[in-house]
Short mmCIF file of N, CA and C in Angstrom, two decimals:
data_model
loop_
_atom_site.label_atom_id
_atom_site.label_comp_id
_atom_site.label_asym_id
_atom_site.label_seq_id
_atom_site.Cartn_x
_atom_site.Cartn_y
_atom_site.Cartn_z
N MET R 5 16.67 10.31 5.78
CA MET R 5 15.06 9.58 5.87
C MET R 5 14.49 9.86 5.01
N ALA R 6 13.69 9.22 4.75
CA ALA R 6 12.38 8.88 3.55
C ALA R 6 11.06 10.11 3.38
N GLU R 7 11.44 10.99 2.59
CA GLU R 7 9.47 10.84 2.45
C GLU R 7 8.49 9.89 1.51
N VAL R 8 7.47 9.88 1.99
CA VAL R 8 6.66 9.20 2.10
C VAL R 8 5.33 8.94 1.56
N LEU R 9 4.93 8.28 0.59
CA LEU R 9 3.29 8.88 0.38
C LEU R 9 2.74 7.53 0.49
N LEU R 10 1.57 7.47 1.68
CA LEU R 10 0.52 5.98 2.88
C LEU R 10 -0.47 6.22 2.12
N PHE R 11 -0.97 5.57 0.99
CA PHE R 11 -2.40 5.17 0.27
C PHE R 11 -3.32 4.53 1.47
N HIS R 12 -4.58 5.18 1.39
CA HIS R 12 -5.37 3.92 2.88
C HIS R 12 -6.02 3.12 1.54
N HIS R 13 -7.12 2.07 2.51
CA HIS R 13 -6.95 0.86 2.13
C HIS R 13 -8.56 1.51 2.28
N ALA R 14 -9.23 0.00 1.47
CA ALA R 14 -10.63 0.38 0.76
C ALA R 14 -11.22 1.13 2.51
N GLN R 15 -10.97 0.86 3.47
CA GLN R 15 -12.43 1.13 4.98
C GLN R 15 -12.12 2.50 5.25
N GLY R 16 -10.54 2.79 3.82
CA GLY R 16 -10.80 4.10 4.03
C GLY R 16 -9.09 5.17 4.95
N LEU R 17 -9.47 6.53 5.00
CA LEU R 17 -7.82 6.29 6.07
C LEU R 17 -8.31 6.55 7.57
N THR R 18 -8.33 5.54 8.00
CA THR R 18 -8.67 5.56 9.09
C THR R 18 -8.17 5.12 10.63
N PRO R 19 -8.44 5.42 12.10
CA PRO R 19 -7.18 6.04 12.67
C PRO R 19 -5.86 4.84 12.94
N GLY R 20 -6.29 3.10 12.30
CA GLY R 20 -5.30 2.54 11.91
C GLY R 20 -3.67 3.07 10.93
N VAL R 21 -4.55 3.04 10.09
CA VAL R 21 -3.73 3.91 8.92
C VAL R 21 -2.78 5.14 9.28
N ARG R 22 -3.64 6.08 10.38
CA ARG R 22 -3.23 6.84 10.40
C ARG R 22 -1.87 6.43 11.65
N ALA R 23 -2.40 5.77 12.38
CA ALA R 23 -1.21 5.21 13.44
C ALA R 23 -0.54 4.47 12.93
N PHE R 24 0.05 4.22 11.72
CA PHE R 24 0.48 3.07 10.95
C PHE R 24 1.64 4.40 10.35
N ALA R 25 1.18 5.06 10.08
CA ALA R 25 1.97 6.89 9.50
C ALA R 25 2.83 7.66 10.81
N ASP R 26 2.00 7.26 11.95
CA ASP R 26 3.11 7.96 12.61
C ASP R 26 3.45 7.38 13.24
N GLU R 27 4.15 6.07 12.78
CA GLU R 27 4.95 4.63 13.86
C GLU R 27 6.00 5.42 12.83
N LEU R 28 5.76 4.94 11.46
CA LEU R 28 6.92 5.72 10.35
C LEU R 28 7.67 7.77 10.88
N ARG R 29 6.49 8.53 11.23
CA ARG R 29 7.15 9.51 11.37
C ARG R 29 8.06 9.66 12.94
N GLY R 30 7.50 8.99 13.18
CA GLY R 30 8.45 8.92 15.01
C GLY R 30 9.78 8.59 14.62
N GLU R 31 9.72 7.38 14.04
CA GLU R 31 11.50 7.54 13.71
C GLU R 31 12.51 8.12 12.42
N GLY R 32 11.46 9.31 12.09
CA GLY R 32 11.76 10.55 11.33
C GLY R 32 11.58 10.70 9.64
N HIS R 33 10.99 10.08 10.05
CA HIS R 33 9.90 9.92 8.17
C HIS R 33 8.75 11.14 8.36
N THR R 34 9.20 11.31 7.02
CA THR R 34 7.92 12.53 6.20
C THR R 34 6.61 11.46 5.43
N VAL R 35 5.70 11.29 6.48
CA VAL R 35 4.66 10.58 5.31
C VAL R 35 3.83 11.34 5.58
N HIS R 36 3.24 11.44 4.15
CA HIS R 36 1.80 12.22 4.06
C HIS R 36 1.30 10.79 3.63
N THR R 37 -0.53 11.28 3.89
CA THR R 37 -1.54 10.46 4.30
C THR R 37 -2.68 10.79 3.23
N PRO R 38 -2.84 11.15 1.74
CA PRO R 38 -3.71 11.73 1.44
C PRO R 38 -4.86 10.82 1.15
N ASP R 39 -5.83 11.35 1.79
CA ASP R 39 -7.54 10.95 2.05
C ASP R 39 -8.26 10.57 0.32
N LEU R 40 -8.26 9.72 -0.27
CA LEU R 40 -9.17 9.53 -1.41
C LEU R 40 -9.99 9.37 -1.90
N TYR R 41 -10.81 9.60 -0.52
CA TYR R 41 -12.33 9.23 -0.36
C TYR R 41 -12.98 10.67 0.41
N ASP R 42 -12.18 11.50 0.92
CA ASP R 42 -12.66 12.51 1.42
C ASP R 42 -13.09 12.93 2.34
N GLY R 43 -12.93 11.81 3.14
CA GLY R 43 -13.45 12.06 5.07
C GLY R 43 -13.95 10.78 4.74
N HIS R 44 -14.56 9.71 4.07
CA HIS R 44 -15.75 8.88 4.78
C HIS R 44 -14.18 7.39 4.99
N THR R 45 -15.01 6.98 6.06
CA THR R 45 -14.54 5.38 6.69
C THR R 45 -15.70 4.81 6.07
N PHE R 46 -15.60 3.77 6.69
CA PHE R 46 -16.55 2.40 6.48
C PHE R 46 -15.84 1.45 7.35
N ASP R 47 -17.02 0.73 8.21
CA ASP R 47 -17.00 0.41 9.15
C ASP R 47 -16.64 -1.57 8.98
N SER R 48 -17.13 -1.37 7.93
CA SER R 48 -16.84 -3.22 7.02
C SER R 48 -15.80 -2.91 5.50
N LEU R 49 -15.11 -3.73 5.56
CA LEU R 49 -14.54 -3.57 3.91
C LEU R 49 -15.10 -3.87 3.32
N GLU R 50 -16.48 -4.70 2.77
CA GLU R 50 -17.96 -4.53 2.22
C GLU R 50 -18.26 -3.28 1.93
N ALA R 51 -18.51 -2.33 2.65
CA ALA R 51 -18.98 -1.02 3.07
C ALA R 51 -17.90 -0.34 1.61
N GLY R 52 -16.42 -0.60 2.12
CA GLY R 52 -15.37 0.51 1.86
C GLY R 52 -15.67 0.21 0.60
N LEU R 53 -15.84 -1.41 -0.20
CA LEU R 53 -15.22 -1.68 -1.50
C LEU R 53 -16.18 -1.13 -2.34
N ALA R 54 -17.47 -1.16 -1.83
CA ALA R 54 -18.85 -0.63 -2.19
C ALA R 54 -18.30 0.95 -2.51
N TYR R 55 -18.07 1.20 -1.40
CA TYR R 55 -18.20 2.40 -2.00
C TYR R 55 -16.80 2.72 -3.23
N SER R 56 -15.95 2.75 -3.11
CA SER R 56 -14.90 2.80 -4.05
C SER R 56 -15.14 2.28 -5.19
N ASP R 57 -16.08 1.15 -5.26
CA ASP R 57 -17.00 1.06 -6.48
C ASP R 57 -17.71 1.77 -7.09
N ARG R 58 -18.26 2.31 -6.69
CA ARG R 58 -19.42 3.92 -6.70
C ARG R 58 -17.83 4.47 -7.38
N ILE R 59 -17.09 5.08 -6.28
CA ILE R 59 -16.44 6.18 -7.22
C ILE R 59 -15.48 5.52 -8.83
N GLY R 60 -14.86 4.61 -8.90
CA GLY R 60 -14.19 3.76 -9.32
C GLY R 60 -12.74 3.81 -9.59
N VAL R 61 -12.61 2.77 -10.16
CA VAL R 61 -11.11 2.44 -9.67
C VAL R 61 -10.00 3.46 -10.60
N GLU R 62 -10.47 3.62 -11.54
CA GLU R 62 -9.66 4.51 -12.45
C GLU R 62 -10.09 6.13 -11.50
N GLU R 63 -10.52 6.40 -11.57
CA GLU R 63 -10.56 7.83 -9.99
C GLU R 63 -9.92 7.12 -8.83
N ILE R 64 -10.26 6.52 -8.33
CA ILE R 64 -8.90 6.43 -7.13
C ILE R 64 -7.49 5.96 -8.01
N ILE R 65 -7.07 5.63 -8.76
CA ILE R 65 -6.24 5.91 -9.37
C ILE R 65 -6.01 7.33 -9.53
N GLU R 66 -6.60 8.20 -10.18
CA GLU R 66 -6.15 9.30 -10.66
C GLU R 66 -6.09 10.49 -9.69
N ARG R 67 -7.16 9.85 -8.47
CA ARG R 67 -7.03 11.07 -6.83
C ARG R 67 -5.56 10.68 -5.97
N GLY R 68 -5.12 9.11 -6.31
CA GLY R 68 -3.95 9.73 -6.17
C GLY R 68 -2.82 9.99 -6.86
N ALA R 69 -3.06 10.21 -8.29
CA ALA R 69 -1.82 11.08 -8.98
C ALA R 69 -1.30 12.58 -8.64
N ARG R 70 -3.27 12.71 -8.86
CA ARG R 70 -3.09 14.58 -7.83
C ARG R 70 -2.70 14.40 -7.04
N ALA R 71 -2.67 13.57 -5.97
CA ALA R 71 -2.12 13.68 -4.41
C ALA R 71 -0.50 13.96 -4.93
N VAL R 72 0.12 13.95 -5.99
CA VAL R 72 1.30 13.84 -5.89
C VAL R 72 2.08 15.70 -6.89
N THR R 73 0.18 15.82 -7.65
CA THR R 73 1.18 17.49 -8.12
C THR R 73 2.08 18.34 -7.76
N ASP R 74 1.88 18.86 -6.21
CA ASP R 74 2.93 19.13 -5.77
C ASP R 74 4.34 18.81 -4.92
N ALA R 75 4.23 17.25 -4.68
CA ALA R 75 5.10 16.84 -4.10
C ALA R 75 6.90 16.27 -5.70
N PRO R 76 7.35 16.07 -3.93
CA PRO R 76 9.06 16.11 -4.75
C PRO R 76 9.18 14.33 -5.80
N ALA R 77 10.10 14.34 -6.67
CA ALA R 77 9.93 13.58 -7.35
C ALA R 77 10.29 11.99 -6.53
N GLU R 78 11.57 12.04 -5.56
CA GLU R 78 11.45 11.41 -4.95
C GLU R 78 10.82 10.86 -3.12
N LEU R 79 10.39 10.09 -3.89
CA LEU R 79 9.22 9.74 -2.96
C LEU R 79 8.95 7.74 -2.63
N VAL R 80 8.96 7.38 -1.85
CA VAL R 80 8.32 6.53 -1.29
C VAL R 80 7.26 5.80 -1.17
N TYR R 81 6.34 5.14 -2.26
CA TYR R 81 4.99 5.02 -2.11
C TYR R 81 4.80 3.23 -1.31
N VAL R 82 3.76 4.02 -1.11
CA VAL R 82 3.09 2.50 0.50
C VAL R 82 1.61 3.15 -0.14
N GLY R 83 1.22 1.77 -0.38
CA GLY R 83 -0.53 1.10 -0.54
C GLY R 83 -0.91 0.13 0.40
N PHE R 84 -1.93 0.65 0.72
CA PHE R 84 -2.20 -0.41 2.24
C PHE R 84 -3.77 -1.12 0.93
N SER R 85 -3.67 -2.63 0.62
CA SER R 85 -5.24 -2.73 -0.09
C SER R 85 -4.67 -2.25 -1.89
N LEU R 86 -6.68 -1.42 -1.30
CA LEU R 86 -6.86 -0.70 -2.09
C LEU R 86 -6.02 0.24 -2.54
N GLY R 87 -5.39 1.06 -1.47
CA GLY R 87 -4.34 2.38 -1.56
C GLY R 87 -2.71 1.61 -2.58
N VAL R 88 -2.90 0.27 -3.13
CA VAL R 88 -1.71 -0.28 -3.78
C VAL R 88 -1.92 0.46 -4.87
N LEU R 89 -3.07 0.26 -6.01
CA LEU R 89 -3.59 0.85 -7.15
C LEU R 89 -2.47 2.06 -7.01
N PRO R 90 -2.55 3.20 -6.45
CA PRO R 90 -1.90 4.75 -7.00
C PRO R 90 -0.33 4.92 -6.15
N ALA R 91 -0.22 3.53 -5.89
CA ALA R 91 0.99 3.71 -4.88
C ALA R 91 2.02 3.18 -6.10
N GLN R 92 1.54 1.94 -6.69
CA GLN R 92 1.81 0.70 -7.81
C GLN R 92 1.93 2.38 -8.82
N LYS R 93 1.12 3.14 -9.77
CA LYS R 93 1.14 3.40 -10.54
C LYS R 93 1.95 3.91 -10.91
N LEU R 94 2.09 4.94 -9.61
CA LEU R 94 3.22 6.09 -9.36
C LEU R 94 4.59 5.20 -9.21
N ALA R 95 4.89 4.53 -8.69
CA ALA R 95 6.15 3.64 -8.17
C ALA R 95 6.64 3.59 -10.14
N GLN R 96 5.22 2.90 -11.03
CA GLN R 96 6.10 2.41 -11.59
C GLN R 96 5.62 3.71 -13.38
N THR R 97 5.24 4.94 -12.88
CA THR R 97 5.51 5.90 -13.88
C THR R 97 5.76 6.96 -13.56
N ARG R 98 5.91 7.09 -12.02
CA ARG R 98 6.18 8.63 -12.01
C ARG R 98 8.07 8.60 -11.53
N PRO R 99 9.53 9.51 -12.50
CA PRO R 99 10.17 9.13 -12.35
C PRO R 99 10.72 9.76 -10.84
N GLY R 100 12.11 9.17 -10.48
CA GLY R 100 12.14 9.08 -9.44
C GLY R 100 12.15 8.61 -8.10
N ALA R 101 10.92 7.30 -8.07
CA ALA R 101 10.44 6.80 -6.56
C ALA R 101 11.73 6.27 -6.42
N ARG R 102 11.84 6.27 -5.51
CA ARG R 102 12.90 5.73 -4.09
C ARG R 102 12.24 4.10 -3.39
N GLY R 103 11.29 3.45 -3.77
CA GLY R 103 10.99 2.66 -3.19
C GLY R 103 9.55 2.86 -3.42
N ALA R 104 9.06 1.22 -3.25
CA ALA R 104 7.38 0.68 -3.19
C ALA R 104 7.92 -0.23 -1.86
N VAL R 105 6.23 0.62 -1.18
CA VAL R 105 6.12 -1.38 -0.17
C VAL R 105 4.99 -0.72 -0.30
N PHE R 106 4.01 -2.67 -0.96
CA PHE R 106 2.64 -2.82 -0.79
C PHE R 106 2.11 -3.83 0.09
N VAL R 107 1.34 -3.98 0.34
CA VAL R 107 0.91 -4.70 2.42
C VAL R 107 -0.81 -4.94 1.13
N HIS R 108 -0.72 -6.04 1.32
CA HIS R 108 -2.76 -6.69 1.50
C HIS R 108 -2.91 -7.03 -0.06
N SER R 109 -1.29 -6.56 -0.98
CA SER R 109 -2.31 -6.43 -2.21
C SER R 109 -1.07 -6.38 -3.45
N CYS R 110 -1.60 -6.67 -4.56
CA CYS R 110 -0.42 -6.01 -5.72
C CYS R 110 -1.26 -6.63 -7.20
N VAL R 111 -1.10 -5.90 -8.00
CA VAL R 111 -1.47 -5.83 -9.12
C VAL R 111 0.26 -6.31 -10.11
N PRO R 112 0.08 -7.65 -11.54
CA PRO R 112 0.70 -6.93 -12.10
C PRO R 112 1.00 -5.74 -12.73
N SER R 113 2.49 -6.04 -12.84
CA SER R 113 3.57 -4.47 -13.36
C SER R 113 2.55 -4.63 -14.46
N SER R 114 2.16 -5.19 -15.81
CA SER R 114 1.77 -4.63 -16.72
C SER R 114 0.34 -4.20 -16.45
N TYR R 115 -0.34 -4.54 -15.39
CA TYR R 115 -1.16 -2.97 -15.37
C TYR R 115 -0.93 -1.84 -15.77
N PHE R 116 0.21 -1.44 -15.26
CA PHE R 116 0.87 -0.08 -15.65
C PHE R 116 1.90 0.22 -16.40
N GLY R 117 2.50 -1.21 -17.06
CA GLY R 117 3.54 -1.29 -17.75
C GLY R 117 4.44 -1.88 -18.20
N SER R 118 5.45 -1.92 -17.66
CA SER R 118 6.48 -2.83 -17.18
C SER R 118 7.20 -2.13 -15.36
N TRP R 119 8.06 -2.50 -14.65
CA TRP R 119 8.80 -2.43 -13.40
C TRP R 119 9.29 -1.70 -13.76
N PRO R 120 9.94 -0.54 -13.20
CA PRO R 120 11.21 -0.22 -13.36
C PRO R 120 12.77 -0.68 -12.90
N SER R 121 13.41 -0.72 -13.10
CA SER R 121 14.36 -1.61 -12.00
C SER R 121 15.30 -1.46 -11.26
N PRO R 122 15.26 0.29 -11.82
CA PRO R 122 16.15 0.79 -10.26
C PRO R 122 15.54 0.99 -9.38
N VAL R 123 13.57 0.50 -9.21
CA VAL R 123 13.09 0.43 -8.18
C VAL R 123 12.79 -0.07 -7.36
N PRO R 124 13.19 -0.46 -5.88
CA PRO R 124 13.07 -1.35 -5.15
C PRO R 124 11.85 -1.30 -4.43
N VAL R 125 11.11 -2.60 -4.26
CA VAL R 125 9.17 -3.37 -3.91
C VAL R 125 9.19 -4.74 -2.75
N ARG R 126 9.00 -4.27 -1.96
CA ARG R 126 8.40 -4.63 -1.03
C ARG R 126 7.04 -5.34 -1.02
N VAL R 127 6.80 -6.24 -1.31
CA VAL R 127 5.08 -6.32 -1.05
C VAL R 127 4.76 -7.76 0.00
N HIS R 128 3.92 -7.24 0.96
CA HIS R 128 3.32 -7.68 2.47
C HIS R 128 2.02 -8.29 2.45
N ALA R 129 1.76 -9.33 2.86
CA ALA R 129 0.65 -10.49 2.95
C ALA R 129 0.35 -11.09 4.09
N MET R 130 -0.31 -11.50 4.32
CA MET R 130 -1.01 -13.06 4.75
C MET R 130 -0.86 -14.45 4.08
N GLU R 131 0.07 -15.12 4.62
CA GLU R 131 -0.59 -16.78 3.42
C GLU R 131 -1.14 -17.15 3.19
N ALA R 132 -2.31 -16.81 4.07
CA ALA R 132 -3.25 -17.37 4.03
C ALA R 132 -4.79 -16.08 3.39
N ASP R 133 -4.58 -15.64 2.70
CA ASP R 133 -5.53 -14.04 3.46
C ASP R 133 -5.78 -15.09 1.67
N ARG R 134 -7.27 -14.92 2.05
CA ARG R 134 -8.20 -14.99 1.11
C ARG R 134 -8.11 -14.36 -0.38
N LEU R 135 -8.24 -13.03 -0.03
CA LEU R 135 -8.39 -11.92 -0.82
C LEU R 135 -7.40 -11.90 -1.95
N PHE R 136 -6.12 -12.08 -1.20
CA PHE R 136 -4.73 -12.13 -1.97
C PHE R 136 -4.46 -13.23 -2.04
N THR R 137 -4.45 -14.72 -1.99
CA THR R 137 -4.40 -15.90 -2.34
C THR R 137 -4.80 -16.11 -3.61
N ASP R 138 -6.33 -15.78 -3.30
CA ASP R 138 -7.31 -16.53 -4.44
C ASP R 138 -7.64 -15.25 -5.50
N GLU R 139 -7.72 -14.16 -5.45
CA GLU R 139 -7.76 -13.37 -6.42
C GLU R 139 -6.90 -12.58 -7.15
N GLY R 140 -5.49 -13.32 -7.33
CA GLY R 140 -4.67 -13.78 -8.14
C GLY R 140 -3.43 -12.11 -7.20
N ASP R 141 -3.32 -11.78 -6.04
CA ASP R 141 -2.34 -10.98 -6.00
C ASP R 141 -1.10 -11.64 -5.43
N ALA R 142 -1.58 -13.10 -5.78
CA ALA R 142 -0.14 -13.57 -4.93
C ALA R 142 0.69 -14.27 -5.74
N ASP R 143 -0.15 -14.32 -6.56
CA ASP R 143 0.68 -14.53 -8.66
C ASP R 143 1.05 -13.36 -9.15
N ALA R 144 0.64 -12.17 -9.28
CA ALA R 144 1.34 -10.63 -9.37
C ALA R 144 2.48 -10.14 -8.32
N ALA R 145 2.35 -10.67 -7.18
CA ALA R 145 3.28 -10.34 -6.45
C ALA R 145 4.55 -11.08 -6.21
N ARG R 146 4.77 -13.27 -6.50
CA ARG R 146 5.79 -13.15 -7.05
C ARG R 146 6.32 -13.10 -8.29
N ALA R 147 5.18 -12.93 -9.03
CA ALA R 147 5.72 -12.28 -10.18
C ALA R 147 6.66 -11.12 -10.51
N LEU R 148 6.25 -9.99 -10.00
CA LEU R 148 7.12 -8.69 -9.73
C LEU R 148 7.60 -8.50 -8.99
N VAL R 149 8.16 -9.31 -7.98
CA VAL R 149 9.88 -9.66 -7.23
C VAL R 149 10.34 -10.50 -7.61
N ASP R 150 9.99 -11.31 -8.77
CA ASP R 150 11.09 -11.71 -10.21
C ASP R 150 11.44 -11.11 -10.85
N GLU R 151 10.75 -9.71 -11.39
CA GLU R 151 10.87 -8.98 -12.20
C GLU R 151 12.02 -7.84 -11.92
N ALA R 152 11.00 -7.58 -10.47
CA ALA R 152 12.61 -6.37 -9.54
C ALA R 152 13.33 -6.80 -9.91
N ALA R 153 14.76 -5.75 -9.88
CA ALA R 153 15.96 -6.04 -9.68
C ALA R 153 16.16 -6.51 -8.30
N ASP R 154 15.53 -6.27 -7.22
CA ASP R 154 15.22 -5.66 -5.88
C ASP R 154 13.99 -5.77 -5.74
N GLY R 155 13.54 -6.76 -5.33
CA GLY R 155 12.24 -7.25 -4.73
C GLY R 155 12.25 -8.52 -4.15
N GLU R 156 10.98 -8.54 -2.94
CA GLU R 156 10.63 -9.12 -1.56
C GLU R 156 9.38 -8.76 -1.61
N LEU R 157 9.17 -10.69 -1.83
CA LEU R 157 7.41 -11.29 -0.57
C LEU R 157 8.02 -11.43 0.84
N TYR R 158 7.04 -10.39 1.76
CA TYR R 158 6.83 -11.03 2.83
C TYR R 158 5.20 -11.87 3.17
N LEU R 159 5.10 -13.13 3.65
CA LEU R 159 4.98 -13.50 3.85
C LEU R 159 4.54 -13.72 5.22
N TYR R 160 3.09 -13.16 6.27
CA TYR R 160 2.86 -13.41 7.61
C TYR R 160 1.95 -14.94 7.85
N PRO R 161 2.54 -15.40 8.80
CA PRO R 161 1.17 -16.65 9.18
C PRO R 161 -0.43 -15.93 9.38
N GLY R 162 -1.02 -16.28 9.22
CA GLY R 162 -2.79 -16.22 9.17
C GLY R 162 -4.05 -15.96 8.15
N ASP R 163 -5.08 -15.54 8.18
CA ASP R 163 -5.60 -15.49 7.05
C ASP R 163 -6.26 -14.03 7.24
N GLN R 164 -6.19 -13.22 7.75
CA GLN R 164 -6.34 -11.87 7.65
C GLN R 164 -6.04 -10.52 6.59
N HIS R 165 -6.73 -9.42 5.95
CA HIS R 165 -6.52 -9.19 4.62
C HIS R 165 -6.30 -7.67 5.73
N LEU R 166 -6.46 -6.85 6.31
CA LEU R 166 -6.18 -5.48 6.51
C LEU R 166 -5.72 -5.86 7.72
N PHE R 167 -4.57 -6.76 8.28
CA PHE R 167 -3.61 -7.43 9.65
C PHE R 167 -3.04 -6.16 9.66
N ALA R 168 -2.40 -5.12 9.39
CA ALA R 168 -1.50 -3.79 9.75
C ALA R 168 -2.33 -2.75 10.21
N ASP R 169 -3.92 -2.53 9.71
CA ASP R 169 -4.41 -1.55 10.89
C ASP R 169 -5.28 -1.35 12.05
N SER R 170 -4.70 -1.36 12.93
CA SER R 170 -5.14 -1.09 15.03
C SER R 170 -6.26 -0.48 14.85
N SER R 171 -6.87 -0.38 13.73
CA SER R 171 -8.01 0.18 14.05
C SER R 171 -9.36 -0.77 14.07
N LEU R 172 -8.59 -2.56 13.32
CA LEU R 172 -10.22 -3.16 13.23
C LEU R 172 -10.34 -4.13 14.13
N PRO R 173 -10.98 -4.93 13.78
CA PRO R 173 -10.74 -6.20 14.48
C PRO R 173 -9.92 -7.47 13.81
N SER R 174 -9.23 -6.83 12.09
CA SER R 174 -8.40 -7.90 11.72
C SER R 174 -6.72 -8.11 12.24
N TYR R 175 -6.60 -6.63 12.85
CA TYR R 175 -5.26 -6.34 13.30
C TYR R 175 -4.53 -7.90 13.77
N ASP R 176 -3.88 -7.69 13.41
CA ASP R 176 -2.81 -8.70 14.41
C ASP R 176 -1.47 -8.08 14.43
N ALA R 177 -1.71 -7.91 16.01
CA ALA R 177 -0.19 -7.37 16.71
C ALA R 177 0.96 -7.90 16.52
N GLY R 178 0.91 -9.00 15.77
CA GLY R 178 2.66 -9.52 15.69
C GLY R 178 2.85 -9.33 14.08
N GLY R 179 1.78 -9.78 13.48
CA GLY R 179 2.35 -9.30 11.73
C GLY R 179 2.35 -7.86 12.18
N ALA R 180 1.42 -7.37 11.86
CA ALA R 180 1.26 -5.61 11.61
C ALA R 180 3.49 -4.82 12.44
N ALA R 181 4.22 -5.82 13.61
CA ALA R 181 4.99 -5.07 14.02
C ALA R 181 5.73 -5.98 13.36
N LEU R 182 5.53 -7.00 13.06
CA LEU R 182 6.51 -7.09 11.99
C LEU R 182 6.94 -6.41 10.55
N LEU R 183 5.68 -6.03 10.19
CA LEU R 183 5.32 -5.48 8.60
C LEU R 183 6.31 -4.17 9.23
N LEU R 184 5.91 -3.54 10.24
CA LEU R 184 6.61 -2.14 10.29
C LEU R 184 7.71 -1.98 10.61
N ASP R 185 8.63 -3.09 11.52
CA ASP R 185 10.17 -3.53 11.37
C ASP R 185 10.99 -3.65 10.26
N ARG R 186 9.97 -4.10 9.19
CA ARG R 186 10.78 -4.33 8.10
C ARG R 186 10.99 -3.21 7.31
N THR R 187 9.94 -2.67 7.52
CA THR R 187 9.39 -1.62 6.24
C THR R 187 10.28 0.07 6.41
N LEU R 188 10.15 -0.16 7.71
CA LEU R 188 11.58 0.82 9.12
C LEU R 188 12.76 0.51 8.21
N ALA R 189 13.13 -0.26 8.42
CA ALA R 189 14.28 -1.44 7.64
C ALA R 189 14.69 -0.73 6.53
N PHE R 190 13.29 -1.05 5.12
CA PHE R 190 13.19 -0.30 3.69
C PHE R 190 13.36 1.08 3.75
N LEU R 191 12.85 1.65 4.29
CA LEU R 191 12.86 3.04 4.53
C LEU R 191 13.89 4.05 5.06
N GLY R 192 14.31 3.29 6.09
CA GLY R 192 16.83 3.25 6.78
C GLY R 192 17.45 3.86 5.25
N SER R 193 17.40 2.71 4.31
CA SER R 193 18.26 2.02 3.43
C SER R 193 17.51 2.80 1.95
N ARG R 194 16.89 3.75 2.09
CA ARG R 194 15.82 5.20 1.12
C ARG R 194 16.48 5.94 0.85
#
């Protein structure tokens, strides 16, 4: 079984993020869900992004790095949207990463150096999610999976950004179920 560090999206450590983590735990994986927002959650993506802007992207990434201070090196890093930033940094820069799963977002690997070739990566997003397609994430994801020795990009039908969070109106049950199945298969091979 894999040991996973799952970072939440801009609306915080919502019940839907916790539920996704619980699904992974239910299959025997150890899942840590650090709270980058110190208990704050937000009813809208806009409010959550405003909060993350006040904290600052670098501080969010640093909070993610502090979350692994006492963790083993052999982790799979999972990030939902904003949580991709610390997940991607750790997957790229912390020795021992067993894999990475980026959901709803991706940044160019050059942001953190280059992708370490032995680390497999999976990127998941909805094909018409404007935050993913219009802000460069789709291009970054395509480049990343090309750069990685073992990388895949999964595009789901629909236009919702946070489609995997069951506690939000953007939730898409079909897409979320397929994401969960694919993530469990990926973790099973780690």
